[in-house]
mmCIF file of C-alpha atoms in Angstrom:
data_model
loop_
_atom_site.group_PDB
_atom_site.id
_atom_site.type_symbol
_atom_site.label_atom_id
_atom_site.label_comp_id
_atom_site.label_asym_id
_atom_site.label_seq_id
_atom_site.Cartn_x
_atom_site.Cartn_y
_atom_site.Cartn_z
ATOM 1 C CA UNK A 1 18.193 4.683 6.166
ATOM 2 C CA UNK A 2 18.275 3.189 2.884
ATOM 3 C CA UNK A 3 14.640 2.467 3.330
ATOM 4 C CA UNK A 4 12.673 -0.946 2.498
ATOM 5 C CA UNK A 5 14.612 -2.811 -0.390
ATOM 6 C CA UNK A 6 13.695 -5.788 -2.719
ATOM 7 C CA UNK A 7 15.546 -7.623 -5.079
ATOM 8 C CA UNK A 8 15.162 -8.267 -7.468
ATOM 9 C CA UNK A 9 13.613 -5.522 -9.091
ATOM 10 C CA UNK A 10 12.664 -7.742 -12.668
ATOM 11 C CA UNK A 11 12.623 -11.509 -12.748
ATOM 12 C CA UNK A 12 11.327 -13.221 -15.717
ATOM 13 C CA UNK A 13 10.677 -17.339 -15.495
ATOM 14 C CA UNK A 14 9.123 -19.655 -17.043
ATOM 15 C CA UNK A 15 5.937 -21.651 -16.311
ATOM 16 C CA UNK A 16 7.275 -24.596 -13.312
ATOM 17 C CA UNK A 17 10.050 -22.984 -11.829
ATOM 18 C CA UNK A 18 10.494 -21.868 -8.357
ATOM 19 C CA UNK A 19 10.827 -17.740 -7.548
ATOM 20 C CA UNK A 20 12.101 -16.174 -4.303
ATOM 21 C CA UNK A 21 11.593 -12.658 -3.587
ATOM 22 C CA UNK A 22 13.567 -11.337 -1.524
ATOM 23 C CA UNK A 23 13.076 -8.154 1.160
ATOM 24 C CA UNK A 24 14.857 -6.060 3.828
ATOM 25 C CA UNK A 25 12.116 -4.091 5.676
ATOM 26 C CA UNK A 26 13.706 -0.606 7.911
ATOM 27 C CA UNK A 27 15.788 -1.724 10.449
ATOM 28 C CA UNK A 28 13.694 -1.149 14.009
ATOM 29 C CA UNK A 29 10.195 -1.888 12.208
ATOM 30 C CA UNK A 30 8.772 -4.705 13.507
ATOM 31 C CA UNK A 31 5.790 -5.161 10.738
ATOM 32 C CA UNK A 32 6.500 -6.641 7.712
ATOM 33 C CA UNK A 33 3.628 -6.744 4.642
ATOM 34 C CA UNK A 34 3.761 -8.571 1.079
ATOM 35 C CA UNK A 35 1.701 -6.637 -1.190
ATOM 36 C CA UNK A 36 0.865 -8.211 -5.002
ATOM 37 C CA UNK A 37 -0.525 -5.470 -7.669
ATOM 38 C CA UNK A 38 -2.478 -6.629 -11.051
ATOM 39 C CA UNK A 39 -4.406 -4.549 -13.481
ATOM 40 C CA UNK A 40 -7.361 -6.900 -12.603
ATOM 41 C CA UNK A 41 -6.961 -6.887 -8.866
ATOM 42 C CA UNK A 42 -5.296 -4.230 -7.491
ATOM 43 C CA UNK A 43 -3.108 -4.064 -4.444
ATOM 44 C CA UNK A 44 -3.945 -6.925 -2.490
ATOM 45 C CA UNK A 45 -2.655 -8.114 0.633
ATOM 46 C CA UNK A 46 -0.829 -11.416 0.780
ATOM 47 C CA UNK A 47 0.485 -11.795 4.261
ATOM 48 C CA UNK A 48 1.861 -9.895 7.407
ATOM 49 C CA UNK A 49 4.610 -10.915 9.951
ATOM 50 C CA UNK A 50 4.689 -9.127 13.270
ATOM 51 C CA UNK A 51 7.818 -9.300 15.358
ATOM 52 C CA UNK A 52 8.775 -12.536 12.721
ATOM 53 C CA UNK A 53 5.613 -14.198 13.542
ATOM 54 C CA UNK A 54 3.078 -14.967 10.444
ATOM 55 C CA UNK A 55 0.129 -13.350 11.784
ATOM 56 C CA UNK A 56 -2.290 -13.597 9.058
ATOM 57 C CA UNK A 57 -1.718 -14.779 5.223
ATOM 58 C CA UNK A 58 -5.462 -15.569 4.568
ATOM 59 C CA UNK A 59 -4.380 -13.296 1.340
ATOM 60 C CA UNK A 60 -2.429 -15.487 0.422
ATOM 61 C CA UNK A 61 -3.968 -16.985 -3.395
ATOM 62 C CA UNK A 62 -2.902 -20.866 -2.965
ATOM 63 C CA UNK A 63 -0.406 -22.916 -1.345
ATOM 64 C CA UNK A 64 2.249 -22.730 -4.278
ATOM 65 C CA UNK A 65 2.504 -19.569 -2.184
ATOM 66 C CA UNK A 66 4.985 -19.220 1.029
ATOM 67 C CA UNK A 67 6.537 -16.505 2.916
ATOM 68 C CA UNK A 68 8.979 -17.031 5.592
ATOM 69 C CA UNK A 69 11.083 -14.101 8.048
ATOM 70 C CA UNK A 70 13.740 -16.093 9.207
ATOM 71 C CA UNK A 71 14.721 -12.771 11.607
ATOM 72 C CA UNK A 72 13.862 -9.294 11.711
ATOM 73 C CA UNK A 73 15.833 -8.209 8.569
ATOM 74 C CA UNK A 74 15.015 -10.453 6.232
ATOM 75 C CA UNK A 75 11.831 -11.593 4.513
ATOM 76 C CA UNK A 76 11.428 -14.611 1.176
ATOM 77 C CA UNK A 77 8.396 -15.010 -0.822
ATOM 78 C CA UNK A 78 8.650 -18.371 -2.424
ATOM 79 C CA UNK A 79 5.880 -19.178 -5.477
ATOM 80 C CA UNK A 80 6.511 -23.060 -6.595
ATOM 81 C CA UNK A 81 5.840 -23.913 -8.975
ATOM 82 C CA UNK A 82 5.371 -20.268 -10.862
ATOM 83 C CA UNK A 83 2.363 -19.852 -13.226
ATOM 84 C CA UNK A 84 1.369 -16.869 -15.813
ATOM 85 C CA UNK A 85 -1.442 -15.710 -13.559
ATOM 86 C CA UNK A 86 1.038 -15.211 -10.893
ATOM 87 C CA UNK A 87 2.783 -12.256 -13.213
ATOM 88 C CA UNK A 88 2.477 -8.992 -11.290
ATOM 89 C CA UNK A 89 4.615 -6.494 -9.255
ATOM 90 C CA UNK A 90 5.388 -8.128 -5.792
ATOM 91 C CA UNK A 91 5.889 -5.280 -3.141
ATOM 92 C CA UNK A 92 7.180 -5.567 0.232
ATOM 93 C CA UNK A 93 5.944 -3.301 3.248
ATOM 94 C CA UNK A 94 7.288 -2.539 6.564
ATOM 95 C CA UNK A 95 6.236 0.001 9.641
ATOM 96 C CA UNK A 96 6.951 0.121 13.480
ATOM 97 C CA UNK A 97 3.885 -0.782 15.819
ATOM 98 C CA UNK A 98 0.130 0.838 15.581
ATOM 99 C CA UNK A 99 -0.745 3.354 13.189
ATOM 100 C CA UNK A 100 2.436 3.882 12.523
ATOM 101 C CA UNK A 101 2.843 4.655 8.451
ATOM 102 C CA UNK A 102 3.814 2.340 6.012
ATOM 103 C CA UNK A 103 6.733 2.393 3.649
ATOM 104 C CA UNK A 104 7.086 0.024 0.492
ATOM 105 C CA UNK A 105 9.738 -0.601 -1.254
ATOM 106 C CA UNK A 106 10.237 -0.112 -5.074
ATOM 107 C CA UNK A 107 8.504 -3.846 -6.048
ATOM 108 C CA UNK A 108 9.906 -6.782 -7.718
ATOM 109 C CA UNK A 109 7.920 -7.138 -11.213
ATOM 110 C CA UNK A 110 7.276 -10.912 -11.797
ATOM 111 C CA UNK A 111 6.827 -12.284 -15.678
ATOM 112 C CA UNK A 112 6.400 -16.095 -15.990
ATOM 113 C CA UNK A 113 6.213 -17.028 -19.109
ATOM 114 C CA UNK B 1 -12.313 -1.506 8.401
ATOM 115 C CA UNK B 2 -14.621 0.873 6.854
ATOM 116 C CA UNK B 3 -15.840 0.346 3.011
ATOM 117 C CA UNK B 4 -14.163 3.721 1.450
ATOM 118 C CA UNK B 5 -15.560 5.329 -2.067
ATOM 119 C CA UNK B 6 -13.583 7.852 -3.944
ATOM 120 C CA UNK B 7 -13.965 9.065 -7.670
ATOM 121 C CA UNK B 8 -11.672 6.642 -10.204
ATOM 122 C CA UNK B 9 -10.376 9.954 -11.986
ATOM 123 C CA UNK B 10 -10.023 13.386 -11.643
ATOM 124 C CA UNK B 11 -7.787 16.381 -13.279
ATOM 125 C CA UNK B 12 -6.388 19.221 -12.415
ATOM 126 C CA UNK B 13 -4.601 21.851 -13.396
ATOM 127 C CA UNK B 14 -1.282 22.621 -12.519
ATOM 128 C CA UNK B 15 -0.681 25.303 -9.496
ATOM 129 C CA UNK B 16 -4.372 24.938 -8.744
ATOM 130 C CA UNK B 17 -5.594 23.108 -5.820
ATOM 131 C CA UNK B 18 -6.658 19.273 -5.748
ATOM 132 C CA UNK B 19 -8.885 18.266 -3.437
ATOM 133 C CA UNK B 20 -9.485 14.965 -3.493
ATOM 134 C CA UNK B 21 -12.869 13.352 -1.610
ATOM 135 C CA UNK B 22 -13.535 9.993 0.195
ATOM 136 C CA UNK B 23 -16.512 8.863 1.427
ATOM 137 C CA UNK B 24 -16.762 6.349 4.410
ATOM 138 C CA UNK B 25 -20.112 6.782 5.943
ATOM 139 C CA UNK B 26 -19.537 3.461 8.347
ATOM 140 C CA UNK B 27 -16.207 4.883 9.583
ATOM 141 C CA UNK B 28 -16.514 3.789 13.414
ATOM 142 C CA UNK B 29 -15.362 6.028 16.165
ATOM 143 C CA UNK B 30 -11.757 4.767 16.385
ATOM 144 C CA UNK B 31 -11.166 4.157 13.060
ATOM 145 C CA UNK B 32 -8.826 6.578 11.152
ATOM 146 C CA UNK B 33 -8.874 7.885 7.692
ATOM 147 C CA UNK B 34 -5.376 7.154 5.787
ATOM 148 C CA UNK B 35 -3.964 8.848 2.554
ATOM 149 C CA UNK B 36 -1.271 7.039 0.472
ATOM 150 C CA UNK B 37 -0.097 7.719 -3.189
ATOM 151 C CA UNK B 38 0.832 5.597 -5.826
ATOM 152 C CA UNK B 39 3.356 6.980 -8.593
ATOM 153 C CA UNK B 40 3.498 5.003 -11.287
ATOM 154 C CA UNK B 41 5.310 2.118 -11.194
ATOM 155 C CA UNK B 42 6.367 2.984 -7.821
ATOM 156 C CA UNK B 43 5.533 1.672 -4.285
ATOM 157 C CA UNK B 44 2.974 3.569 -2.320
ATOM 158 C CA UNK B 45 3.735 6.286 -0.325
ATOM 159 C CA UNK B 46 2.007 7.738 2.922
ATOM 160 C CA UNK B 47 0.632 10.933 3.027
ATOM 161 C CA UNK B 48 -1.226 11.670 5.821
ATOM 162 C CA UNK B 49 -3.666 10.499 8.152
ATOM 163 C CA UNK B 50 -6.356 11.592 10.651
ATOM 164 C CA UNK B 51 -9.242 11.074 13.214
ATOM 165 C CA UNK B 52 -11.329 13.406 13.574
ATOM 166 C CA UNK B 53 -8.940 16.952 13.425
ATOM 167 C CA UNK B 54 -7.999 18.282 10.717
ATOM 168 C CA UNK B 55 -4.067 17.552 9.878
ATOM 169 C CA UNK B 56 -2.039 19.606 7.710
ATOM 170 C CA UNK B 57 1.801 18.327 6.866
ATOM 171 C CA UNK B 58 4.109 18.697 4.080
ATOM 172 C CA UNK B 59 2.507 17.241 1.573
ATOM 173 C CA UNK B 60 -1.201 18.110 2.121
ATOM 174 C CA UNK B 61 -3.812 19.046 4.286
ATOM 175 C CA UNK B 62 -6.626 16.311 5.347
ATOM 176 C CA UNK B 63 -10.320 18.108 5.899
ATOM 177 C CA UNK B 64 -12.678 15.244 7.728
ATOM 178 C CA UNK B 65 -16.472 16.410 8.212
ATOM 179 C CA UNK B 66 -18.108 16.641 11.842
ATOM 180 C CA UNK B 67 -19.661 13.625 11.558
ATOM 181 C CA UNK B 68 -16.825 11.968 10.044
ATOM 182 C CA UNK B 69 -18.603 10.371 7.010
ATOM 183 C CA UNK B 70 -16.287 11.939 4.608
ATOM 184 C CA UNK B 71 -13.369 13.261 4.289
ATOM 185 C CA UNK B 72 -11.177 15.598 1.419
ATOM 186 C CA UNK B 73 -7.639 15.216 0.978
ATOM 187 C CA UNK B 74 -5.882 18.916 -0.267
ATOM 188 C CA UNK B 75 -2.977 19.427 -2.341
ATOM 189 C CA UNK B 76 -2.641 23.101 -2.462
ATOM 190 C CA UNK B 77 -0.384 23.756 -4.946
ATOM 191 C CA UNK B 78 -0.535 20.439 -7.791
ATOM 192 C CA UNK B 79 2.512 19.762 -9.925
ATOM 193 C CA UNK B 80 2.680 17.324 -12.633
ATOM 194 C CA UNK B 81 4.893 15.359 -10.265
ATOM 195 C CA UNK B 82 1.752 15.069 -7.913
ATOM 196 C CA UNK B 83 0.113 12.590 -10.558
ATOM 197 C CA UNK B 84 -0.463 9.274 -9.119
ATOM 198 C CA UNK B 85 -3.598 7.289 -8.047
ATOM 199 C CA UNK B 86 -4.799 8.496 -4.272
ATOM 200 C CA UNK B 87 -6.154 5.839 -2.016
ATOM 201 C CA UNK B 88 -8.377 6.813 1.434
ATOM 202 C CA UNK B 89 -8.497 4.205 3.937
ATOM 203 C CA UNK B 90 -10.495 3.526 6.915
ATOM 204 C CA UNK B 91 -8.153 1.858 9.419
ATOM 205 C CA UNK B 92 -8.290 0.645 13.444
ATOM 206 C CA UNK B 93 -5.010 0.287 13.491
ATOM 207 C CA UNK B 94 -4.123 -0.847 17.185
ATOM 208 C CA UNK B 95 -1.138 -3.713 17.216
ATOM 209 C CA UNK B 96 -0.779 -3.769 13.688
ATOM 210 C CA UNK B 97 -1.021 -1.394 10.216
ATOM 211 C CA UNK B 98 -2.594 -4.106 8.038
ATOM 212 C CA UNK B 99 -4.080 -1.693 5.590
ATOM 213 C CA UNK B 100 -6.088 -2.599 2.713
ATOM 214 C CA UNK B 101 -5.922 -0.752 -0.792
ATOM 215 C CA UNK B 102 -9.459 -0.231 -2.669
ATOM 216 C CA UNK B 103 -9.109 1.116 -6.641
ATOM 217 C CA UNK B 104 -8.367 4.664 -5.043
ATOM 218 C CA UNK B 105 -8.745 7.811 -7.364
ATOM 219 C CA UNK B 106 -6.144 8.513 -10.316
ATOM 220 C CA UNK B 107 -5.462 12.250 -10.014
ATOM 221 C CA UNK B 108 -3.867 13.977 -13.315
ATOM 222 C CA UNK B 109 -2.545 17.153 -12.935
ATOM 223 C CA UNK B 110 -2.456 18.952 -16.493
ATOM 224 C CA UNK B 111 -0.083 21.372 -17.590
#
C-alpha cells in the first residue's frame, strides 16, 4: 500500500484566495483525521470522519474552515478565504476501527502570503 | 484522555539506550498509553502502545509502572536516525483513535 497521500505537498497563496487540500487515507481504514502543526501550537486536531461521517470538528479554528469526504477514498480541506495565520503544515491521518494505530501522511505545507 | 508530561529535551548518545519517560498519574483503568514519533518535517509515526504489560516490538520496548502512573518508552540501541520529538498519549480509544498530541519530548541522539 502506498500508504496515506496528500497533495499537494507545498502550496503557496496569497491572502483571499481559496485552498483545497487534498487526501487519500489507506484503502480499508475507515477513520480519517486532519491534523494542522505550528511552531506556536503544535499538532492540533481539526476534524475526524468515521465511515464518511463528520464526527467531530470542534478543532476546527473558524468557519473559513471546511472538510468534506465525499466517499471512503477521498478527503478536501477547503480554507476560504486563506489568511497568514492559517500558514502551517496540514497533515492528513487515517486508521481502521479502535485502537487501531495511526498513519499520516507526509503533510501539505501551507504559505499564504 | 489523560493529561500526559514528558521532558521537552533530552540527548543521547549514539548506541546507548534512550529511555524516554511519561508521566500520566490520572491515566484511568482503560485508558492506554501511546508512543508516536515525529521526524522532522515528517508525519508522525506510531511506535507502540500499551495497557498495563509491558510491550516490546521492533522499534522499542514500552515499560508502564504497577500502578500505571508512568510509563518509559526504550530505544535500546539509538541512532542518529532515531532523532525526532516523542509524544506519550493517554488514549480510550473504543470506536474511534482520535488522539491528541501534547509538546512531546525532542530526543537528540549525538554522535
Amino acid at each position: 500500500d502506498a500508504g496515506v497521500i496528500q497533495s499537494p505537498r507545498h502550496e503557496v497563496t496569497e491572502m483571499g484566495q481559496e485552498v483545497t487540500l487534498r487526501c487519500k487515507p489507506i484503502s480499508g481504514h475507515n477513520s480519517l483525521f486532519w491534523y494542522r502543526q505550528t511552531m506556536m501550537r503544535g499538532l492540533e486536531l481539526l476534524i475526524y470522519f468515521n465511515n464518511n461521517v463528520p464526527i467531530d470538528d470542534s478543532g476546527m479554528p473558524e468557519d473559513r474552515f471546511s472538510a468534506k469526504m465525499p466517499n471512503a477514498s477521498f478527503s478536501t480541506l477547503k480554507i476560504q478565504p486563506s489568511e497568514p495565520r492559517d500558514s502551517a503544515v496540514y497533515f492528513c491521518a487515517s486508521s481502521g476501527t479502535g485502537r487501531e494505530k495511526l498513519f499520516f501522511g507526509s503533510g501539505t505545507q501551507l504559505s499564504v502570503l | 484522555d489523560a493529561k500526559t508530561t514528558q521532558p521537552p529535551s533530552m540527548d543521547c548518545a549514539e548506541g546507548r539506550a534512550a529511555n524516554l519517560p511519561c508521566n500520566h498519574s490520572t491515566i484511568s483503568g482503560n485508558e492506554y498509553v501511546y508512543w508516536y514519533r515525529q521526524i522532522h518535517s515528517q508525519g508522525p509515526q506510531y511506535i507502540i502502545h500499551g495497557l498495563k504489560n509491558n510491550e516490546t516490538n521492533e522499534m522499542a520496548s514500552l515499560i508502564i509502572t504497577e500502578d500505571r502512573k508512568s510509563s518509559t518508552l526504550i530505544l535500546p540501541h539509538a541512532t542518529l536516525r532515531d532523532t525526532a520529538v516523542y509524544y506519550c498519549i493517554a488514549h480510550y480509544g473504543g470506536a474511534t483513535n482520535k488522539l491528541i498530541f501534547g509538546t512531546g519530548t525532542l530526543l537528540a541522539v549525538q554522535p
